[in-house]
GROMACS .gro file of C-alpha atoms in nm:
model
  379
    1MET     CA    1   0.020  -0.026   0.038
    2GLU     CA    2   0.074   0.381  -0.078
    3LEU     CA    3  -0.104   0.646   0.012
    4ARG     CA    4   0.008   0.979  -0.053
    5ILE     CA    5  -0.145   1.291   0.191
    6LEU     CA    6  -0.099   1.689   0.111
    7ALA     CA    7  -0.072   1.880   0.409
    8PRO     CA    8  -0.066   2.249   0.219
    9THR     CA    9  -0.050   2.482   0.538
   10GLY     CA   10  -0.031   2.491   0.895
   11ALA     CA   11  -0.320   2.700   0.954
   12LEU     CA   12  -0.581   2.769   0.671
   13GLY     CA   13  -0.545   3.135   0.568
   14ALA     CA   14  -0.165   3.219   0.697
   15GLY     CA   15  -0.108   3.204   0.372
   16PHE     CA   16   0.109   2.913   0.198
   17ASP     CA   17   0.310   2.934  -0.105
   18ALA     CA   18   0.143   2.847  -0.385
   19ALA     CA   19   0.413   2.707  -0.624
   20ALA     CA   20   0.519   2.478  -0.300
   21PHE     CA   21   0.165   2.346  -0.306
   22ARG     CA   22   0.169   2.303  -0.701
   23ARG     CA   23   0.468   2.050  -0.628
   24GLY     CA   24   0.253   1.876  -0.381
   25VAL     CA   25  -0.049   1.866  -0.656
   26ALA     CA   26   0.147   1.740  -0.917
   27ALA     CA   27   0.250   1.411  -0.684
   28ARG     CA   28  -0.135   1.356  -0.716
   29PRO     CA   29  -0.231   1.304  -0.366
   30HIS     CA   30  -0.515   1.069  -0.267
   31VAL     CA   31  -0.667   1.364   0.025
   32ILE     CA   32  -0.552   1.696   0.097
   33ALA     CA   33  -0.645   1.806   0.485
   34CYS     CA   34  -0.544   2.104   0.663
   35ASP     CA   35  -0.587   2.260   1.004
   36ALA     CA   36  -0.789   2.607   1.037
   37GLY     CA   37  -0.824   2.675   1.407
   38SER     CA   38  -0.576   2.660   1.722
   39THR     CA   39  -0.587   2.765   2.114
   40ASP     CA   40  -0.269   2.939   2.104
   41SER     CA   41  -0.374   3.278   2.022
   42GLY     CA   42  -0.579   3.244   2.342
   43PRO     CA   43  -0.968   3.194   2.415
   44ALA     CA   44  -1.087   3.463   2.252
   45ALA     CA   45  -1.190   3.325   1.934
   46LEU     CA   46  -1.396   3.070   2.060
   47GLY     CA   47  -1.523   3.299   2.353
   48SER     CA   48  -1.635   3.547   2.090
   49GLY     CA   49  -1.713   3.343   1.791
   50SER     CA   50  -1.469   3.583   1.562
   51PRO     CA   51  -1.173   3.394   1.381
   52LYS     CA   52  -0.832   3.485   1.448
   53LEU     CA   53  -0.791   3.520   1.036
   54SER     CA   54  -0.959   3.740   0.791
   55ASP     CA   55  -1.211   3.616   0.543
   56GLN     CA   56  -0.987   3.745   0.275
   57ALA     CA   57  -0.707   3.517   0.383
   58VAL     CA   58  -0.908   3.215   0.424
   59ALA     CA   59  -1.092   3.265   0.111
   60ARG     CA   60  -0.749   3.302  -0.098
   61ASP     CA   61  -0.605   2.969   0.075
   62LEU     CA   62  -0.955   2.835  -0.003
   63ARG     CA   63  -0.952   2.889  -0.341
   64LEU     CA   64  -0.612   2.695  -0.413
   65LEU     CA   65  -0.761   2.401  -0.229
   66LEU     CA   66  -1.081   2.375  -0.386
   67THR     CA   67  -0.977   2.418  -0.744
   68ALA     CA   68  -0.695   2.146  -0.675
   69ARG     CA   69  -0.923   1.903  -0.509
   70ASP     CA   70  -1.173   1.919  -0.826
   71GLU     CA   71  -0.836   1.899  -1.040
   72LEU     CA   72  -0.770   1.565  -0.843
   73GLY     CA   73  -1.092   1.437  -0.753
   74VAL     CA   74  -1.033   1.350  -0.398
   75PRO     CA   75  -1.123   1.432  -0.072
   76LEU     CA   76  -1.047   1.804   0.091
   77ILE     CA   77  -1.072   1.775   0.497
   78ILE     CA   78  -1.051   2.101   0.670
   79GLY     CA   79  -1.067   2.084   1.044
   80SER     CA   80  -1.159   2.334   1.334
   81CYS     CA   81  -1.293   2.624   1.127
   82GLY     CA   82  -1.313   2.928   1.223
   83THR     CA   83  -1.027   2.946   1.459
   84SER     CA   84  -1.215   2.804   1.774
   85GLY     CA   85  -1.447   2.542   1.578
   86ARG     CA   86  -1.751   2.672   1.689
   87ASP     CA   87  -2.071   2.597   1.493
   88THR     CA   88  -2.077   2.969   1.355
   89GLY     CA   89  -1.695   2.855   1.236
   90VAL     CA   90  -1.773   2.572   0.981
   91ASP     CA   91  -2.097   2.820   0.910
   92ARG     CA   92  -1.880   3.111   0.815
   93VAL     CA   93  -1.640   2.861   0.601
   94ALA     CA   94  -1.910   2.726   0.465
   95ALA     CA   95  -2.004   3.032   0.336
   96LEU     CA   96  -1.689   3.109   0.185
   97VAL     CA   97  -1.674   2.799   0.030
   98ARG     CA   98  -1.997   2.801  -0.162
   99ASP     CA   99  -1.907   3.149  -0.279
  100ILE     CA  100  -1.607   3.005  -0.445
  101ALA     CA  101  -1.787   2.695  -0.562
  102ALA     CA  102  -2.022   2.949  -0.766
  103ALA     CA  103  -1.739   3.143  -0.898
  104GLU     CA  104  -1.547   2.872  -1.003
  105ASP     CA  105  -1.800   2.645  -1.124
  106LEU     CA  106  -1.705   2.369  -0.883
  107ARG     CA  107  -1.934   2.092  -0.816
  108PHE     CA  108  -1.897   1.848  -0.520
  109LYS     CA  109  -2.032   1.645  -0.218
  110LEU     CA  110  -1.999   1.908   0.129
  111ALA     CA  111  -2.010   1.812   0.506
  112LEU     CA  112  -2.030   1.992   0.803
  113ILE     CA  113  -1.995   1.869   1.106
  114TYR     CA  114  -2.025   2.067   1.427
  115SER     CA  115  -1.896   2.061   1.765
  116ASP     CA  116  -2.093   2.285   2.046
  117GLN     CA  117  -2.174   2.109   2.313
  118PRO     CA  118  -2.540   2.262   2.446
  119THR     CA  119  -2.519   2.353   2.856
  120ASP     CA  120  -2.790   2.095   2.961
  121ARG     CA  121  -2.591   1.835   2.776
  122LEU     CA  122  -2.237   1.908   2.957
  123GLN     CA  123  -2.468   1.962   3.319
  124ARG     CA  124  -2.608   1.608   3.268
  125LEU     CA  125  -2.247   1.436   3.204
  126TYR     CA  126  -2.142   1.638   3.519
  127ASP     CA  127  -2.405   1.524   3.712
  128THR     CA  128  -2.362   1.165   3.630
  129GLY     CA  129  -1.967   1.203   3.698
  130ARG     CA  130  -1.866   1.192   3.362
  131LEU     CA  131  -1.655   1.466   3.289
  132ARG     CA  132  -1.306   1.466   3.449
  133PRO     CA  133  -1.105   1.767   3.487
  134LEU     CA  134  -0.732   1.735   3.292
  135PRO     CA  135  -0.430   1.824   3.477
  136HIS     CA  136  -0.333   2.177   3.522
  137ALA     CA  137  -0.673   2.294   3.371
  138PRO     CA  138  -0.867   2.518   3.588
  139GLU     CA  139  -1.120   2.385   3.803
  140ILE     CA  140  -1.471   2.346   3.687
  141ASP     CA  141  -1.833   2.317   3.839
  142ARG     CA  142  -2.170   2.280   3.700
  143GLU     CA  143  -2.271   2.655   3.654
  144LEU     CA  144  -1.946   2.699   3.465
  145PHE     CA  145  -2.137   2.540   3.148
  146THR     CA  146  -2.424   2.872   3.175
  147ARG     CA  147  -2.162   3.090   3.149
  148SER     CA  148  -1.939   3.003   2.923
  149HIS     CA  149  -1.909   2.856   2.520
  150THR     CA  150  -1.800   2.498   2.517
  151VAL     CA  151  -1.670   2.221   2.175
  152ALA     CA  152  -1.596   1.894   2.201
  153MET     CA  153  -1.280   1.794   1.998
  154MET     CA  154  -1.353   1.527   1.808
  155GLY     CA  155  -1.126   1.283   1.661
  156VAL     CA  156  -1.131   1.061   1.321
  157GLU     CA  157  -1.475   0.878   1.369
  158PRO     CA  158  -1.726   1.164   1.211
  159ILE     CA  159  -1.497   1.235   0.941
  160GLN     CA  160  -1.448   0.861   0.833
  161GLU     CA  161  -1.835   0.882   0.862
  162ALA     CA  162  -1.862   1.201   0.631
  163LEU     CA  163  -1.639   1.051   0.367
  164GLY     CA  164  -1.791   0.737   0.366
  165ALA     CA  165  -2.115   0.893   0.292
  166GLY     CA  166  -1.943   1.009  -0.037
  167CYS     CA  167  -1.860   1.387   0.097
  168GLU     CA  168  -1.547   1.534  -0.130
  169VAL     CA  169  -1.539   1.849   0.125
  170VAL     CA  170  -1.537   1.819   0.492
  171LEU     CA  171  -1.540   2.081   0.697
  172ALA     CA  172  -1.525   2.026   1.050
  173GLY     CA  173  -1.553   2.189   1.372
  174ARG     CA  174  -1.320   2.166   1.632
  175ALA     CA  175  -1.121   1.855   1.578
  176SER     CA  176  -0.784   1.692   1.677
  177ASP     CA  177  -0.534   1.812   1.394
  178THR     CA  178  -0.365   1.440   1.365
  179ALA     CA  179  -0.746   1.349   1.317
  180LEU     CA  180  -0.774   1.548   0.959
  181PHE     CA  181  -0.497   1.358   0.823
  182ALA     CA  182  -0.563   0.996   0.982
  183ALA     CA  183  -0.888   0.974   0.903
  184LEU     CA  184  -0.857   0.804   0.542
  185PRO     CA  185  -0.552   0.640   0.561
  186ARG     CA  186  -0.713   0.454   0.887
  187MET     CA  187  -1.037   0.402   0.665
  188LEU     CA  188  -0.837   0.232   0.419
  189GLY     CA  189  -0.645   0.020   0.652
  190ALA     CA  190  -0.304   0.171   0.705
  191ASP     CA  191  -0.098   0.069   1.004
  192PRO     CA  192  -0.243   0.302   1.306
  193GLY     CA  193   0.108   0.365   1.465
  194LEU     CA  194   0.225   0.501   1.111
  195THR     CA  195  -0.093   0.680   1.025
  196TRP     CA  196  -0.110   0.882   1.343
  197HIS     CA  197   0.278   0.942   1.345
  198MET     CA  198   0.225   1.048   1.014
  199ALA     CA  199  -0.081   1.274   1.092
  200LYS     CA  200   0.141   1.401   1.400
  201THR     CA  201   0.420   1.514   1.211
  202ILE     CA  202   0.230   1.717   0.936
  203GLU     CA  203  -0.037   1.845   1.151
  204CYS     CA  204   0.114   2.233   1.168
  205GLY     CA  205   0.254   2.188   0.814
  206ALA     CA  206   0.617   2.277   0.778
  207ALA     CA  207   0.669   2.385   1.126
  208CYS     CA  208   0.882   2.084   1.159
  209ALA     CA  209   1.093   2.215   0.876
  210ILE     CA  210   1.441   2.419   0.889
  211PRO     CA  211   1.330   2.691   0.864
  212PRO     CA  212   0.986   2.641   0.969
  213SER     CA  213   0.723   2.837   0.789
  214ALA     CA  214   0.339   2.834   0.709
  215ASN     CA  215   0.422   2.636   0.372
  216GLY     CA  216   0.321   2.239   0.278
  217LEU     CA  217   0.457   1.919   0.338
  218LEU     CA  218   0.395   1.556   0.152
  219VAL     CA  219   0.365   1.197   0.301
  220HIS     CA  220   0.421   0.864   0.131
  221LEU     CA  221   0.282   0.675   0.389
  222ARG     CA  222   0.336   0.296   0.313
  223ASP     CA  223   0.323  -0.078   0.503
  224ASP     CA  224   0.633  -0.001   0.703
  225HIS     CA  225   0.743   0.350   0.706
  226PHE     CA  226   0.646   0.667   0.592
  227ASP     CA  227   0.857   0.975   0.407
  228VAL     CA  228   0.771   1.297   0.469
  229THR     CA  229   0.905   1.580   0.194
  230THR     CA  230   0.916   1.952   0.264
  231LEU     CA  231   0.764   2.161  -0.024
  232ALA     CA  232   0.908   2.512  -0.034
  233GLU     CA  233   1.257   2.581  -0.223
  234GLY     CA  234   1.486   2.673   0.027
  235SER     CA  235   1.371   2.437   0.303
  236ARG     CA  236   1.500   2.142   0.425
  237LEU     CA  237   1.396   1.844   0.707
  238THR     CA  238   1.620   1.671   0.913
  239PRO     CA  239   1.541   1.366   1.157
  240ARG     CA  240   1.608   1.558   1.420
  241SER     CA  241   1.334   1.844   1.328
  242VAL     CA  242   1.120   1.591   1.232
  243ALA     CA  243   1.151   1.380   1.562
  244ALA     CA  244   1.121   1.703   1.755
  245HIS     CA  245   0.792   1.808   1.648
  246THR     CA  246   0.635   1.542   1.880
  247LEU     CA  247   0.685   1.722   2.138
  248TYR     CA  248   0.516   2.040   1.974
  249GLU     CA  249   0.230   2.117   2.157
  250ASN     CA  250   0.253   1.837   2.379
  251ALA     CA  251   0.375   1.743   2.721
  252ASP     CA  252   0.527   1.432   2.658
  253PRO     CA  253   0.812   1.364   2.375
  254TYR     CA  254   0.703   1.037   2.280
  255ARG     CA  255   0.338   1.016   2.375
  256VAL     CA  256   0.042   1.178   2.233
  257ALA     CA  257  -0.310   1.122   2.324
  258GLU     CA  258  -0.569   1.127   2.062
  259PRO     CA  259  -1.007   1.041   2.167
  260SER     CA  260  -0.942   0.670   2.082
  261GLY     CA  261  -0.605   0.599   2.261
  262THR     CA  262  -0.212   0.758   2.254
  263LEU     CA  263   0.029   0.741   1.990
  264ASP     CA  264   0.378   0.603   2.088
  265THR     CA  265   0.691   0.726   1.932
  266SER     CA  266   0.944   0.556   2.175
  267ASP     CA  267   1.068   0.312   1.919
  268ALA     CA  268   1.042   0.527   1.653
  269THR     CA  269   1.352   0.568   1.392
  270TYR     CA  270   1.430   0.883   1.168
  271GLU     CA  271   1.671   0.846   0.868
  272ALA     CA  272   1.729   1.128   0.632
  273ILE     CA  273   1.671   1.006   0.275
  274ASP     CA  274   1.769   1.333   0.101
  275GLU     CA  275   1.792   1.700   0.211
  276ARG     CA  276   1.414   1.774   0.197
  277THR     CA  277   1.299   1.399   0.311
  278VAL     CA  278   1.316   1.190   0.621
  279ARG     CA  279   1.176   0.834   0.639
  280ALA     CA  280   0.989   0.735   1.010
  281ARG     CA  281   0.956   0.399   1.130
  282GLY     CA  282   0.855   0.201   1.428
  283ALA     CA  283   0.581   0.374   1.604
  284ARG     CA  284   0.290   0.232   1.759
  285PHE     CA  285  -0.057   0.312   1.842
  286VAL     CA  286  -0.240   0.223   2.220
  287PRO     CA  287  -0.573   0.156   2.186
  288ALA     CA  288  -0.749   0.346   2.499
  289ASP     CA  289  -0.983   0.165   2.735
  290GLY     CA  290  -1.270   0.407   2.688
  291TYR     CA  291  -1.317   0.678   2.437
  292SER     CA  292  -1.313   1.037   2.549
  293ASN     CA  293  -1.310   1.387   2.387
  294LYS     CA  294  -1.147   1.711   2.551
  295LEU     CA  295  -1.364   1.992   2.590
  296GLU     CA  296  -1.236   2.348   2.524
  297GLY     CA  297  -1.492   2.623   2.684
  298ALA     CA  298  -1.406   3.033   2.749
  299GLU     CA  299  -1.618   3.269   2.897
  300LEU     CA  300  -1.610   3.653   2.893
  301VAL     CA  301  -1.389   3.803   3.183
  302GLY     CA  302  -1.313   4.127   2.994
  303TYR     CA  303  -1.130   4.337   2.744
  304GLN     CA  304  -0.780   4.372   2.623
  305THR     CA  305  -0.649   4.710   2.482
  306VAL     CA  306  -0.312   4.642   2.381
  307ILE     CA  307   0.025   4.360   2.397
  308VAL     CA  308   0.363   4.450   2.371
  309GLY     CA  309   0.611   4.189   2.290
  310GLY     CA  310   1.000   4.215   2.337
  311VAL     CA  311   1.319   4.002   2.247
  312ARG     CA  312   1.542   3.988   2.505
  313ASP     CA  313   1.764   3.690   2.354
  314GLN     CA  314   2.116   3.811   2.268
  315VAL     CA  315   2.122   3.520   1.981
  316VAL     CA  316   1.794   3.679   1.830
  317ILE     CA  317   1.893   4.011   1.810
  318ARG     CA  318   2.254   3.945   1.662
  319ARG     CA  319   2.073   3.762   1.353
  320LEU     CA  320   1.782   4.005   1.342
  321PRO     CA  321   1.941   4.131   1.005
  322ASP     CA  322   1.919   3.811   0.860
  323LEU     CA  323   1.543   3.711   0.983
  324ILE     CA  324   1.362   4.041   0.898
  325PRO     CA  325   1.390   4.010   0.516
  326SER     CA  326   1.223   3.677   0.533
  327PRO     CA  327   0.865   3.799   0.730
  328ARG     CA  328   0.905   4.103   0.494
  329SER     CA  329   0.868   3.925   0.200
  330THR     CA  330   0.588   3.711   0.305
  331SER     CA  331   0.365   3.997   0.407
  332ARG     CA  332   0.426   4.186   0.082
  333THR     CA  333   0.318   3.828  -0.083
  334ARG     CA  334  -0.003   3.805   0.151
  335SER     CA  335  -0.109   4.178   0.128
  336SER     CA  336  -0.092   4.139  -0.254
  337THR     CA  337  -0.400   3.932  -0.190
  338CYS     CA  338  -0.545   3.937   0.135
  339SER     CA  339  -0.652   4.202   0.385
  340THR     CA  340  -0.537   4.296   0.733
  341VAL     CA  341  -0.611   4.066   1.004
  342PRO     CA  342  -0.902   4.191   1.210
  343TRP     CA  343  -0.849   4.247   1.609
  344THR     CA  344  -1.089   4.108   1.835
  345PRO     CA  345  -1.113   4.314   2.155
  346ALA     CA  346  -1.301   4.006   2.363
  347THR     CA  347  -1.065   3.895   2.623
  348SER     CA  348  -1.203   3.510   2.793
  349THR     CA  349  -1.077   3.263   2.997
  350SER     CA  350  -1.049   2.906   2.892
  351THR     CA  351  -1.137   2.599   3.060
  352SER     CA  352  -1.106   2.236   2.959
  353ALA     CA  353  -1.198   1.897   3.046
  354SER     CA  354  -1.225   1.527   2.940
  355THR     CA  355  -1.569   1.368   2.938
  356GLU     CA  356  -1.612   1.001   2.899
  357THR     CA  357  -1.900   0.989   2.601
  358GLY     CA  358  -1.824   0.641   2.462
  359PRO     CA  359  -1.901   0.453   2.246
  360TYR     CA  360  -1.760   0.672   1.963
  361TRP     CA  361  -1.786   1.045   1.986
  362PRO     CA  362  -2.033   1.289   2.091
  363PRO     CA  363  -2.392   1.273   1.987
  364ARG     CA  364  -2.338   1.645   1.892
  365ASN     CA  365  -2.078   1.605   1.685
  366ARG     CA  366  -2.327   1.567   1.413
  367SER     CA  367  -2.290   1.592   1.039
  368ARG     CA  368  -2.492   1.701   0.748
  369CYS     CA  369  -2.377   1.642   0.345
  370THR     CA  370  -2.501   1.948   0.100
  371ARG     CA  371  -2.459   1.977  -0.285
  372ALA     CA  372  -2.229   2.302  -0.328
  373ASN     CA  373  -2.205   2.385  -0.710
  374SER     CA  374  -2.198   2.673  -0.908
  375ALA     CA  375  -2.610   2.762  -0.898
  376SER     CA  376  -2.747   2.665  -0.570
  377SER     CA  377  -2.682   2.425  -0.273
  378SER     CA  378  -2.979   2.227  -0.114
  379ARG     CA  379  -2.955   2.069   0.208
   0.00000   0.00000   0.00000
């Protein structure tokens, strides 16, 4: 078996290099997937419902992805729509998708998967002891759910259900980044350890490349290994840079928790094939005793006015003449097609917990398929 998976960017709307993306498309991947959200920038997007990136920036990337998907005839999967994965974020991205489909005369079956969790349902789970706090997370109580907006992070299962129903474009609410890339390979019987390790490696696009960027990666997933290749000119991968990404947004350098189990890379090996490609093998996936979903919630506590940052690291300061030209060039490229990123004044606090919901995923992670085309869409 060989499956090719294209991760065009680490964040929808970040503005990936179109030439690098075309290199990935030329390899004829079996699926294109990317993340559209994050909690890295704080809880404001979840609390307010406003996305971090502008509609213009997201639409620019979407147009490239949708036209490539149409050219290849493969699924396109986008998760955590609207930054936070709220239902309104899914609908917002869906509206952009429909506009692009009409403008470009594209036709495809569209799935929308929602992840908002109703207050009454969360309180019932709390009352029956099916919620448990994550380590170091703020304390939660029953009334917190009346003051906050909460989403559940889905795994591969709702995405696989949509793909199984013949949906060609999948827009998901809050989702595990890795689930977006693991869904199709696992449906097709790919090794679970290699699949989840591959997905963890490419979840943020070329964040594991040197230098890190918002550009893409291409994976060749085979029976006993996967090869990951960076697509942008002037970038490279090393065994160390790929292995180090397992620690990214993760407390354990070897174990990554997912709703259905844990990726264990303790025995993984990494081999440089060339300057741009690294081969990995040896990871395994340990199924969980029970299925669980992480909950993310935010409530309004005040308003921010300004954030000032600075750098004191002398190594960085000495290298500023080398570092500044790259973001300047990137900004010029993005500003030629995108608007500025809007500022969101609302500030929220976040809460998170894990809920045992079994046997598969929260019923609120519901989906519907529609037909998007150049004239209309039907529900």
